[in-house]
XYZ file of C-alpha atoms in Angstrom:
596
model
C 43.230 9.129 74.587
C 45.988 6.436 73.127
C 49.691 7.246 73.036
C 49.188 7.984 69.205
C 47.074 10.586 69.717
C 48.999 12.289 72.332
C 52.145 12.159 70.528
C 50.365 13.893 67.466
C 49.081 16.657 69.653
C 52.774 17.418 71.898
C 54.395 17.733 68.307
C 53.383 21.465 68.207
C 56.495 22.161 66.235
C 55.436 20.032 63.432
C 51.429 20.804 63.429
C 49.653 23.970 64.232
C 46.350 23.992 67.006
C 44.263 24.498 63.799
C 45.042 21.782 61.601
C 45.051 19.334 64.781
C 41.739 21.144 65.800
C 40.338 19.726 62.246
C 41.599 16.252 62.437
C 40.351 15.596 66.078
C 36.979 16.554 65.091
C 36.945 14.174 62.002
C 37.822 11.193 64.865
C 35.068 12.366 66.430
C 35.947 14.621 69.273
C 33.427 17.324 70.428
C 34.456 20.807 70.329
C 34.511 21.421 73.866
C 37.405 18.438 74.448
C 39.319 19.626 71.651
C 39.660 23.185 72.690
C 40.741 21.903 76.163
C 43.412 19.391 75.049
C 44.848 21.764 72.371
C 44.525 24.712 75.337
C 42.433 26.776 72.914
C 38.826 28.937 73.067
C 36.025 27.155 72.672
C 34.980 29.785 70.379
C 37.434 29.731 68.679
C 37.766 26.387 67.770
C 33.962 27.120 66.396
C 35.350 29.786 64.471
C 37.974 27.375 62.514
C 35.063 25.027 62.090
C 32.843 27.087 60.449
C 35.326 29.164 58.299
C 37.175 26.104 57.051
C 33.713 23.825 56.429
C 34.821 20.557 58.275
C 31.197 19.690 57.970
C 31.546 19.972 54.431
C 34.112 18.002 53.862
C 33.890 14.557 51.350
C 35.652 11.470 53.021
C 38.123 11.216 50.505
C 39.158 14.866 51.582
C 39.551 14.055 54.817
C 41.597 10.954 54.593
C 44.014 12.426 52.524
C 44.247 15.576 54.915
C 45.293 12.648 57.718
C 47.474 10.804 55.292
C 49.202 14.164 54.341
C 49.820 15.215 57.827
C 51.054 11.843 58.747
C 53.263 11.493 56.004
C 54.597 14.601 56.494
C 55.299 13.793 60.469
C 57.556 10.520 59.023
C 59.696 12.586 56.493
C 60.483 15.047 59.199
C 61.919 12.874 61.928
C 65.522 12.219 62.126
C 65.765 8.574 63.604
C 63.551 6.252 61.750
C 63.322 2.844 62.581
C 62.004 0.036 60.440
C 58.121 0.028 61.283
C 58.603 4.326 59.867
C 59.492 2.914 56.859
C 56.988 0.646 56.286
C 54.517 3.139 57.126
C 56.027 5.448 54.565
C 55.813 3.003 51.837
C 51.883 2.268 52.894
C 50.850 5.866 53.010
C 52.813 6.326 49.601
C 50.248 3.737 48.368
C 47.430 5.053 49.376
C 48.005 8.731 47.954
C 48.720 6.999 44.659
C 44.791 5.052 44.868
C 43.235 8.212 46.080
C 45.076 10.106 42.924
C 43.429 7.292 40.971
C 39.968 8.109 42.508
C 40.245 11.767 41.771
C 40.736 10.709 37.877
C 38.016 8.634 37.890
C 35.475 11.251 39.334
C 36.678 13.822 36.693
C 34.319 13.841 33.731
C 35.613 11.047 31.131
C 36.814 9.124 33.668
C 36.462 5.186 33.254
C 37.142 2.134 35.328
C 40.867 2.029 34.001
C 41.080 4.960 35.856
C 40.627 2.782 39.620
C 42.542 -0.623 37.967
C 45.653 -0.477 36.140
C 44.831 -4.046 35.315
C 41.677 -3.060 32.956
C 43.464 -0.309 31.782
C 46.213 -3.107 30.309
C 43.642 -4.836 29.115
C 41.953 -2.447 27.061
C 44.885 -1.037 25.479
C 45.673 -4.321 24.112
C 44.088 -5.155 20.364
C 41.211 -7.003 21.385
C 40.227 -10.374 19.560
C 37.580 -9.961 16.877
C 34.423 -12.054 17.868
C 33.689 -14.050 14.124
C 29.893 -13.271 13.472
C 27.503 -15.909 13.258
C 29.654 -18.314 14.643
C 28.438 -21.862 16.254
C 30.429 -24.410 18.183
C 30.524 -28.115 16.828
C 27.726 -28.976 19.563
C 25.537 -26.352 17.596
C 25.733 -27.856 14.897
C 24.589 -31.345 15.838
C 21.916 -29.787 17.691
C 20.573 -28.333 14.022
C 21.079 -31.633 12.692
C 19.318 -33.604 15.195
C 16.208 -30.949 15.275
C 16.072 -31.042 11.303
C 15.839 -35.078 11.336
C 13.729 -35.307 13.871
C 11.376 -33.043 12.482
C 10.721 -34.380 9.115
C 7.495 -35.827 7.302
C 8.022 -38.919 5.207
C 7.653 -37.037 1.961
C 10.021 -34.354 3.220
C 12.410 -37.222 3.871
C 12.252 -37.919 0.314
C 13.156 -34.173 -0.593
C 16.039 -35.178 1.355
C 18.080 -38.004 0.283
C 16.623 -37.006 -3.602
C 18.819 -33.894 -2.796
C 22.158 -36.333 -1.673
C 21.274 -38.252 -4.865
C 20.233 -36.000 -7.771
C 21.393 -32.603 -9.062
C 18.095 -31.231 -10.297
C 15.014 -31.141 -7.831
C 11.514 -30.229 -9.212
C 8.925 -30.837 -6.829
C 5.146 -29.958 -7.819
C 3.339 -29.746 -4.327
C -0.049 -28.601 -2.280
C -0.444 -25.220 -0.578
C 1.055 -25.450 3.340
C 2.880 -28.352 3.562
C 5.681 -27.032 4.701
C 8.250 -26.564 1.496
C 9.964 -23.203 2.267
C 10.261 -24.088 5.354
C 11.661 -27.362 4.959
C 14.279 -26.242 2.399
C 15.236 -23.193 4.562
C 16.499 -25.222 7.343
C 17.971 -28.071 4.156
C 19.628 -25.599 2.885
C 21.444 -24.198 6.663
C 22.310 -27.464 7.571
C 24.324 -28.100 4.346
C 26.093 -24.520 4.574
C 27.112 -25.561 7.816
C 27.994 -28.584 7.492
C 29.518 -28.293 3.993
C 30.414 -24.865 3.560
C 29.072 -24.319 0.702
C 26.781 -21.673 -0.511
C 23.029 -21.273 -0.237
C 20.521 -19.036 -3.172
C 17.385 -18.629 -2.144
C 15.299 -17.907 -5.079
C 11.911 -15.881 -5.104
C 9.642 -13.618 -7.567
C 10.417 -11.040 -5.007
C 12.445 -9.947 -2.699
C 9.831 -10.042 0.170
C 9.201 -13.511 -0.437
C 12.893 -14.297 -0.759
C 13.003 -13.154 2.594
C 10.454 -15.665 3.777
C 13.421 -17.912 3.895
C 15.997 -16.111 5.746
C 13.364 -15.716 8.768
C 12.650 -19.180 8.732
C 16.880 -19.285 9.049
C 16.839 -16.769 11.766
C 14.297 -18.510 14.160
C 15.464 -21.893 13.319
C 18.832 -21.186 14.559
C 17.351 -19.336 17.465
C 15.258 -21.826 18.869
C 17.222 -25.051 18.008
C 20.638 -23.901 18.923
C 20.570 -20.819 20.529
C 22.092 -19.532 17.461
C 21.620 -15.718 16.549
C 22.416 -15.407 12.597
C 22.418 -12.071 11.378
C 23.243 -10.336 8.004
C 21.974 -10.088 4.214
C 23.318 -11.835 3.132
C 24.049 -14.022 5.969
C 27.753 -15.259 5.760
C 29.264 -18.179 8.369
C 32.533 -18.304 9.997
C 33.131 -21.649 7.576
C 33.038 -19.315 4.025
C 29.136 -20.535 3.446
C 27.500 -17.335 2.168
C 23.100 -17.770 2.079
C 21.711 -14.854 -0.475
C 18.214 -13.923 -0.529
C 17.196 -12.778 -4.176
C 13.875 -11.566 -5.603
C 14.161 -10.815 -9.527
C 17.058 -9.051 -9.285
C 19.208 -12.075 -9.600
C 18.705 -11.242 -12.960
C 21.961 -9.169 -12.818
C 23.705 -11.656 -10.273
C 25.402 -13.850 -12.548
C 28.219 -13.350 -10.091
C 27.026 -15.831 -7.104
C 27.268 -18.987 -7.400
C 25.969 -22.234 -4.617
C 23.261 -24.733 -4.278
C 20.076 -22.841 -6.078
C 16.550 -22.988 -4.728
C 13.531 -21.324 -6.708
C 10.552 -21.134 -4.864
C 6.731 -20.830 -6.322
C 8.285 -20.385 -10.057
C 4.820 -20.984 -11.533
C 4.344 -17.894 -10.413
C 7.523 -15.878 -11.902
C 7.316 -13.324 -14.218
C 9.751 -14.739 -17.679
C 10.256 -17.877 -16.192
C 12.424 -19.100 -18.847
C 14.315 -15.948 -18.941
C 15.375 -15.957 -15.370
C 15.803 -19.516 -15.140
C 18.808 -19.308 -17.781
C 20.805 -16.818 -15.257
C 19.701 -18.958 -12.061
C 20.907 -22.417 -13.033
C 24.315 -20.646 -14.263
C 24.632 -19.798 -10.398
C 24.479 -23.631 -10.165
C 26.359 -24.617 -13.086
C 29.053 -26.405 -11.441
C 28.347 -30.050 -10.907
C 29.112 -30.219 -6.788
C 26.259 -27.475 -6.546
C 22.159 -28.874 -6.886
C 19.326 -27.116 -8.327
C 16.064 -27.583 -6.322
C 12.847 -25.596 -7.993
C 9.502 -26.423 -5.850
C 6.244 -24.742 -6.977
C 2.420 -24.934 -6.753
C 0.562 -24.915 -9.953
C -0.889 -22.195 -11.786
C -1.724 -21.973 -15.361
C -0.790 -24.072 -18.715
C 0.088 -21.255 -20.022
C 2.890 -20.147 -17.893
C 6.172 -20.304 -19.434
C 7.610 -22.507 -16.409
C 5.450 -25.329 -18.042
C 7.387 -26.532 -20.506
C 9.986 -26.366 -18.359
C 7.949 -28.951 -16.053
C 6.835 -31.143 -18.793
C 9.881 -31.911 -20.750
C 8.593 -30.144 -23.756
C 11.806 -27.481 -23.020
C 14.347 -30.066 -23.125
C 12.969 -31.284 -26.328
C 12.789 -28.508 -28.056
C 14.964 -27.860 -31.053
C 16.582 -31.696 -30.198
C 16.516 -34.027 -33.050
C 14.107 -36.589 -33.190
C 16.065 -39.375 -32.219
C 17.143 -37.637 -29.056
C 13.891 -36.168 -27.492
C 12.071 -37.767 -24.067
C 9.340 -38.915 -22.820
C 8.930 -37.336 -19.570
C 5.730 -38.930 -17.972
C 4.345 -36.056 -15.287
C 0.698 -37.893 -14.226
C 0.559 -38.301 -10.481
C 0.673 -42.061 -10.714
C 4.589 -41.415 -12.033
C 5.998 -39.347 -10.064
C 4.173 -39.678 -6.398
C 7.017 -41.741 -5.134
C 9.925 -39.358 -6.712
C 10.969 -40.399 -9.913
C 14.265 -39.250 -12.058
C 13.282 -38.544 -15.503
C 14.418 -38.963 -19.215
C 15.994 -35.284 -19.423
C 17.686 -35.371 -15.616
C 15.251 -33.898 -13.552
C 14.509 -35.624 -10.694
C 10.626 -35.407 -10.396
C 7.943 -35.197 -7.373
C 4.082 -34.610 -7.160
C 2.821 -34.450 -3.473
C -0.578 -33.402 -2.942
C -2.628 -32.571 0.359
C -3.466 -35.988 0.538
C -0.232 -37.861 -0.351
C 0.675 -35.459 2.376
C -1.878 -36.577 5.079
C -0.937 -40.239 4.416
C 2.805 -39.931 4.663
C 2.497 -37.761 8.310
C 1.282 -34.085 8.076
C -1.098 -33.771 10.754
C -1.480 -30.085 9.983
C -4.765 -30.633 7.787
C -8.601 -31.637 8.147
C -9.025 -32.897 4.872
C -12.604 -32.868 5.357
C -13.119 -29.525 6.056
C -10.669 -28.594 3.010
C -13.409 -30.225 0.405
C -16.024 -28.077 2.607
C -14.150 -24.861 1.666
C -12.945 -24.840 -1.559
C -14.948 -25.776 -4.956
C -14.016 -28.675 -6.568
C -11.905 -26.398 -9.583
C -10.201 -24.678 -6.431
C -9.533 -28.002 -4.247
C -7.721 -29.620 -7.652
C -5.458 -26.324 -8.511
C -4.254 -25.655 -4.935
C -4.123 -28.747 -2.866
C -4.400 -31.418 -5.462
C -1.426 -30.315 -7.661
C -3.385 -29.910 -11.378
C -2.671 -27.083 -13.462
C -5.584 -24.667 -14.537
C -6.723 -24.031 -18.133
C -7.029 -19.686 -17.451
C -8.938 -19.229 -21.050
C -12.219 -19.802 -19.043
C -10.737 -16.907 -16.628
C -11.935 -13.596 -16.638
C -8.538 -12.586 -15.549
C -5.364 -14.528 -17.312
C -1.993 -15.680 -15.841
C -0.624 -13.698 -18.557
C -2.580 -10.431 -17.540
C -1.618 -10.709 -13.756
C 2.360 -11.136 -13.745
C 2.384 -7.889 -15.670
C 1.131 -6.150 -12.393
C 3.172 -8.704 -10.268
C 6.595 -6.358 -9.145
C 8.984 -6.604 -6.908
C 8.083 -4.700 -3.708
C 11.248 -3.592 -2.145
C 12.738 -3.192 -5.277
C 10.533 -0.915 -7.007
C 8.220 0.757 -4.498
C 10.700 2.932 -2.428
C 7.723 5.107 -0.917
C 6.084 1.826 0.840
C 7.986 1.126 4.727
C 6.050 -1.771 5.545
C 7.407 -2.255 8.836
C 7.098 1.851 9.899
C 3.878 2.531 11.699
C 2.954 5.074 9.197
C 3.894 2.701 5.821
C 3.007 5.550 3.552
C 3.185 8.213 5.388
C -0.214 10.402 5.102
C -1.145 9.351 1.323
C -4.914 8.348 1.456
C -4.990 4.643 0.513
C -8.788 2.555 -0.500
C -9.792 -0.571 1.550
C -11.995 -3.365 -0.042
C -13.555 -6.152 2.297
C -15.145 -9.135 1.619
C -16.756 -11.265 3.544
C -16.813 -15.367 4.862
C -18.826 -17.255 2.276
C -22.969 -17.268 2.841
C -22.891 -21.021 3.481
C -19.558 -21.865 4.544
C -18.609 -21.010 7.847
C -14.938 -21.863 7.391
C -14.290 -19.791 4.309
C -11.658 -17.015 4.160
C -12.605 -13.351 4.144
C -10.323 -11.106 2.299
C -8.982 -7.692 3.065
C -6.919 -5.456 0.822
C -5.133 -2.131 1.255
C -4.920 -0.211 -1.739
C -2.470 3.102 -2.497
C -3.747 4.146 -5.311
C -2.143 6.050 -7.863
C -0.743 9.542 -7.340
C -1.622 11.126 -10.916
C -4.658 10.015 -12.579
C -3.937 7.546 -14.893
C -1.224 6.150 -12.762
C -1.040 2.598 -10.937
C -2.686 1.300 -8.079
C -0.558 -0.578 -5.553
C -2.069 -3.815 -3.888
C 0.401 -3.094 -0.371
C -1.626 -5.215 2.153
C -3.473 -8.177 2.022
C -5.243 -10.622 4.655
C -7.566 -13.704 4.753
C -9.250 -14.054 8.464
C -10.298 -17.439 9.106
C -12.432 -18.367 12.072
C -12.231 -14.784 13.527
C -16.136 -13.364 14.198
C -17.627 -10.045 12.702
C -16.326 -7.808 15.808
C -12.778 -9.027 15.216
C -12.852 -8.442 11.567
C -13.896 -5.142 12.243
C -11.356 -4.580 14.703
C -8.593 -5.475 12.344
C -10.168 -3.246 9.677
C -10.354 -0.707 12.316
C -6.750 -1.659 13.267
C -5.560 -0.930 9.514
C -7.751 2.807 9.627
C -4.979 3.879 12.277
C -2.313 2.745 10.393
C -3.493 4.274 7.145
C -5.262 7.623 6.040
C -8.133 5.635 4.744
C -10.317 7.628 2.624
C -12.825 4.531 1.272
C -13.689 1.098 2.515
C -15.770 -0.721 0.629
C -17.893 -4.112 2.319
C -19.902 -6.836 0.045
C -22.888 -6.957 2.609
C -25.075 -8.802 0.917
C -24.880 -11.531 3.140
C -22.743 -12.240 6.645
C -20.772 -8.435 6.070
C -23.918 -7.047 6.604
C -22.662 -7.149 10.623
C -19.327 -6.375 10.049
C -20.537 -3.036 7.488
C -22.531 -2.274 10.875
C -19.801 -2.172 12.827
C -17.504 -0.645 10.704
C -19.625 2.234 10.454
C -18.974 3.112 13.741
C -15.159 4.280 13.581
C -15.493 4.690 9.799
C -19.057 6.709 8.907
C -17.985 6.816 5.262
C -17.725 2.975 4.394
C -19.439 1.760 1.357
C -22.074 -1.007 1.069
C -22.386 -3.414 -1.672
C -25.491 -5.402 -1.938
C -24.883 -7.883 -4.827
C -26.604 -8.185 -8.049
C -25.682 -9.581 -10.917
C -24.984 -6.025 -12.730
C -22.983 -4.909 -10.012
C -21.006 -7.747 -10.077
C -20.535 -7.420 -13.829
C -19.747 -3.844 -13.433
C -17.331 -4.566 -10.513
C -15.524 -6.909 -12.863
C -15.332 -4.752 -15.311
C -14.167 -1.808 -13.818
C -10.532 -3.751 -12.369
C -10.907 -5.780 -16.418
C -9.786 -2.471 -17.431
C -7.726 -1.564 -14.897
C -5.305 -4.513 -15.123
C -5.531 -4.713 -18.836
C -4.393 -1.328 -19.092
C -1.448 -2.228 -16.617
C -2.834 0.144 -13.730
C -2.516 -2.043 -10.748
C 0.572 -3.464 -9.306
C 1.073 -5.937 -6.500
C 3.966 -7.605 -4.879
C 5.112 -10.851 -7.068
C 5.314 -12.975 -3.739
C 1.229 -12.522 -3.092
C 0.416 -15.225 -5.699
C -3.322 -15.571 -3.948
C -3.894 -12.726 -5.148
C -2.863 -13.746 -8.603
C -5.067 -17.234 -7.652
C -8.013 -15.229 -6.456
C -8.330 -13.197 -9.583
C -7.792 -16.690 -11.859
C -10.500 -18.397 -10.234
C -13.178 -15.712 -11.153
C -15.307 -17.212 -14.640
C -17.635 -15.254 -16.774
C -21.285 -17.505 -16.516
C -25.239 -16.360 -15.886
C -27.521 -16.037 -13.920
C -30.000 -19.045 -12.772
C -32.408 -18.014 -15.067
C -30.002 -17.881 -18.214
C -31.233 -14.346 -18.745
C -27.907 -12.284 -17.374
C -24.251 -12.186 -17.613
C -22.869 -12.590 -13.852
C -19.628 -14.242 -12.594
C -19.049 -15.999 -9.701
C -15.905 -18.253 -8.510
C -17.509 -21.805 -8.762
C -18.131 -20.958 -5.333
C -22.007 -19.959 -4.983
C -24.287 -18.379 -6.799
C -23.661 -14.914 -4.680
C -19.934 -13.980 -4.218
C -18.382 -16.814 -4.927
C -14.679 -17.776 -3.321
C -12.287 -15.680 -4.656
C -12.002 -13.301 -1.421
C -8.943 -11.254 -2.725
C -10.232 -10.491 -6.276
C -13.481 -9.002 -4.688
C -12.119 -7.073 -1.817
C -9.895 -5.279 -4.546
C -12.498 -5.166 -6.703
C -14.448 -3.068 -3.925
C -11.277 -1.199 -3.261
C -10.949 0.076 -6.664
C -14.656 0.806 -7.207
C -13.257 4.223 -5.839
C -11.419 4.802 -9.186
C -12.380 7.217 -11.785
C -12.442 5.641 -14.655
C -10.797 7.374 -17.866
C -12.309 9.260 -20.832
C -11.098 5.939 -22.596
C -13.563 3.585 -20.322
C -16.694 3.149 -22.973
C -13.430 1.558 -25.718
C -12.038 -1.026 -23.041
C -15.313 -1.851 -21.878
C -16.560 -2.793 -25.561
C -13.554 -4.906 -25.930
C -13.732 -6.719 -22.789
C -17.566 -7.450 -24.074
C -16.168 -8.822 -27.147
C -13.547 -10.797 -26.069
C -15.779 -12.408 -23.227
């Protein structure tokens, strides 16, 4: 036993055998040597053990029940020396951090509760973190990406855009427009500060753009941009609009309208979108495939806009043949003009395309409209430009029943699924898929809310993605063309769906298939989202002609002489075979006779 030790035990004035008893048995001392030094029982040191719970005990209660005692033995005596001190001061400290512990294991106790220091911290206003933000090495690191990246023609796009106010490119399906003016358009805000509209028929499509933002930024620069719209620490502010910019006379920046062929009063909304971009340090950039003569964006295009009601004396000539304008070219009336098709786009670096295999898949009408940049004459169309933007809506706007990101989109409303299948002879062709939620009262509309093309996937994993789409949906009717290659996938289907509904081709069928969704859309019944322009193309491409013989009205896509190309049009056309038809069918369908 040390001196210590000793001395605390003799001081029997000060302590009592019981408290003593305790603290020599949390050192470690058995019971029998503690009842012998403190000249007790052996029992009844037990005794104090069990009725005060020394077992029991936490650490923390022990230590303080030695600091306590201790403390207590240095107030008490009468000659202190300078080492009692000291030891006063210590022990003082150490109460105060085990008072801090107690705090901190009450409930709603934090770590300010152990260190004064975080405490401080937090109670001071803390700095607000600027969202969005980027360091300087960020942005080079955007830069850098973005130039490195470029094809030749997209290089073009580029220093037209330091040159020229007004942009209008006329290009090919896929080579990479939205996305290249998505990450244009970021660079500038950040490197500028100034403002960034992204244009679109809808909303969705709109926000094709500010995805191709997000991941940009992510996986260039480690940047994570957030926000709609999305503002920068700099002032830039990027809006994503569908057709309500119609109202949004408000914003103002650098304006980009994407696909507006395919807009809905073209010249209506173009009148509100270049007042956003009014101002002469802002530029105007539309960029489009084709779609029909007839669209009200064509005059636009052609020149014919700025020269009407001009006098004679100041109209243009506005030359829009390929030859003209492959290289870029700025025009009589201030537009600076560009045509780049899928193969001006092979020779000047895309690598994306098998140019080949494109002439394989698409009929020589098709391979013209959608890759080689020429406008279609729709009067030969079953199915008019005119006729299809009046279903074309915008999605998020107007359809607030439809979450298309919720597992359960619409809930348990019983939607129609059409299928059709990869061409007969063409092993690369598309097959098309459409969800349908059709209308709630009779008479009502028909929404288009999912579409798909599956290329290269084989008849088990088309199935399994229709299958796929029967757990997301309460699918009441899928229809299947099977009168060639869907015969396997109908097969299939039938296992998980027993209901699904064949349709072996003939030309009457076809004619009454066409029909029936003639006097759907006429009658404005079906609606689809206005950023799902194949659809609109699928349903163009489909022309009245006959049979082989001569004999029979049939249509076809200038595909083959079965189903033809247009994928889309006929998987909706099998999805809306489930309609009943009106009391009012036997007018429309003498009309549609008459008029084609």
């Amino acid at each position: 036993m040390n001196a210590k030790t000793q001395r605390l035990i003799a001081d029997k004035s000060d302590n009592d055998n019981r408290r003593q008893a305790k603290f020599l048995y949390w050192q470690g001392w058995r019971v029998v040597r503690i009842a012998e030094v403190l000249e007790e029982k052996e029992p009844t040191i037990h005794s104090w053990k069990s009725r005060d719970k020394w077992d029991e005990s936490k650490p923390i209660d022990r230590v303080e029940g030695a600091i306590e005692s201790r403390m207590m033995q240095l107030i008490i005596k009468e000659d202190k020396d300078g080492r009692d001190f000291k030891e006063i001061d210590l022990l003082g400290r150490q109460i105060e951090r085990l008072a801090r512990v107690r705090r901190y294991e009450l409930p709603g106790g934090h770590e300010g509760d152990l260190n004064p220091k975080v405490a401080n911290r937090n109670a001071r206003p803390k700095k607000k973190v600027l969202r969005n933000n980027y360091s300087d090495e960020q942005a080079q690191m955007l830069r850098d990406a973005f130039m490195d990246e470029l094809f030749d023609y997209q290089k073009v796009w580029y220093y037209a855009g330091l040159e020229h106010r007004i942009r209008d490119i006329l290009k090919s399906r896929q080579i990479g427009a939205t996305y290249y003016f998505a990450r244009e358009a970021l660079l500038d805000a950040v490197e500028t500060g100034r403002n960034q509209i992204f244009l679109s028929a809808s909303r969705a499509q709109a926000h094709v753009f500010k995805q191709y933002i997000m991941n940009y930024a992510a996986d260039v620069a480690d940047l994570d941009l957030s926000g709609d719209p999305i503002v920068l620490p700099n002032g830039a502010t990027l809006y994503f609009l569908g057709t309500n910019a119609r109202t949004a006379q408000s914003y103002h920046g650098n304006l980009y309208f994407d696909e507006y062929f395919w807009t809905y009063k073209f010249q209506e909304l173009r009148k509100v979108a270049s007042g956003m971009a009014i101002h002469k340090k802002w530029r105007q950039t539309y960029f489009s495939t084709p779609s029909s003569l007839s669209h009200d964006a064509y005059p636009y295009w052609s020149g014919e806009l700025f020269n009407k009601g001009r006098n004679k004396q100041d109209k243009v000539d506005v030359d829009i043949s390929h030859s003209a304008l492959k290289e870029g070219f700025k025009c009589a009336d201030g537009q600076w003009r560009h045509i780049v098709t899928v193969e001006d786009a092979i020779t000047q670096g895309c690598d994306l395309f098998d140019i080949d295999q494109l002439r394989m898949e698409y009929s020589d009408p098709e391979y013209l409209n959608l890759l080689m940049c020429e406008f279609v004459d729709d009067n030969a169309s079953i199915f008019g430009l005119m006729m299809l933007q009046k279903c074309m809506v915008d999605s998020w706007e107007e359809w607030s029943d439809y979450k298309p990101f919720a597992p359960r989109p619409v809930g348990n409303q019983p939607v129609w699924v059409g299928y059709d299948p990869n061409g007969e002879n063409e092993k690369g062709d598309n097959a098309g898929c459409v969800v349908v939620l059709p209308a709630a009262i009779p008479g009502g509309k028909h929404r288009i809310i999912e579409r798909h093309q599956w290329r290269g996937l084989d008849f088990e994993s088309q199935a399994n993605q229709i299958e796929a789409i029967t757990k997301r949906y309460n699918v009441v009717h899928v229809g299947i063309d099977t009168t060639g290659l869907g015969a396997a996938v109908y097969q299939l289907v039938r296992n998980f769906f027993p209901a699904v509904k064949q349709y072996q081709y003939t030309p009457e069928l076809k004619v009454a298939l066409v029909m029936k969704s003639y006097n759907i859309i006429n009658k404005g019944r079906l609606e689809f989202d206005a950023g799902s322009t194949d659809i609109a193309q699928s349903f163009m491409a489909i022309r009245k002609t006959t049979t082989a013989a001569g004999m029979r009205m049939t249509f076809n896509a200038g595909r083959n002489s079965t189903t033809g190309h247009a994928d889309l049009a006929w998987a909706t056309m099998h999805a809306l075979d489930k309609d009943p038809l009106d009391a009012g069918t036997n007018t429309t369908t003498k009309s549609f006779m008459e008029i084609h």
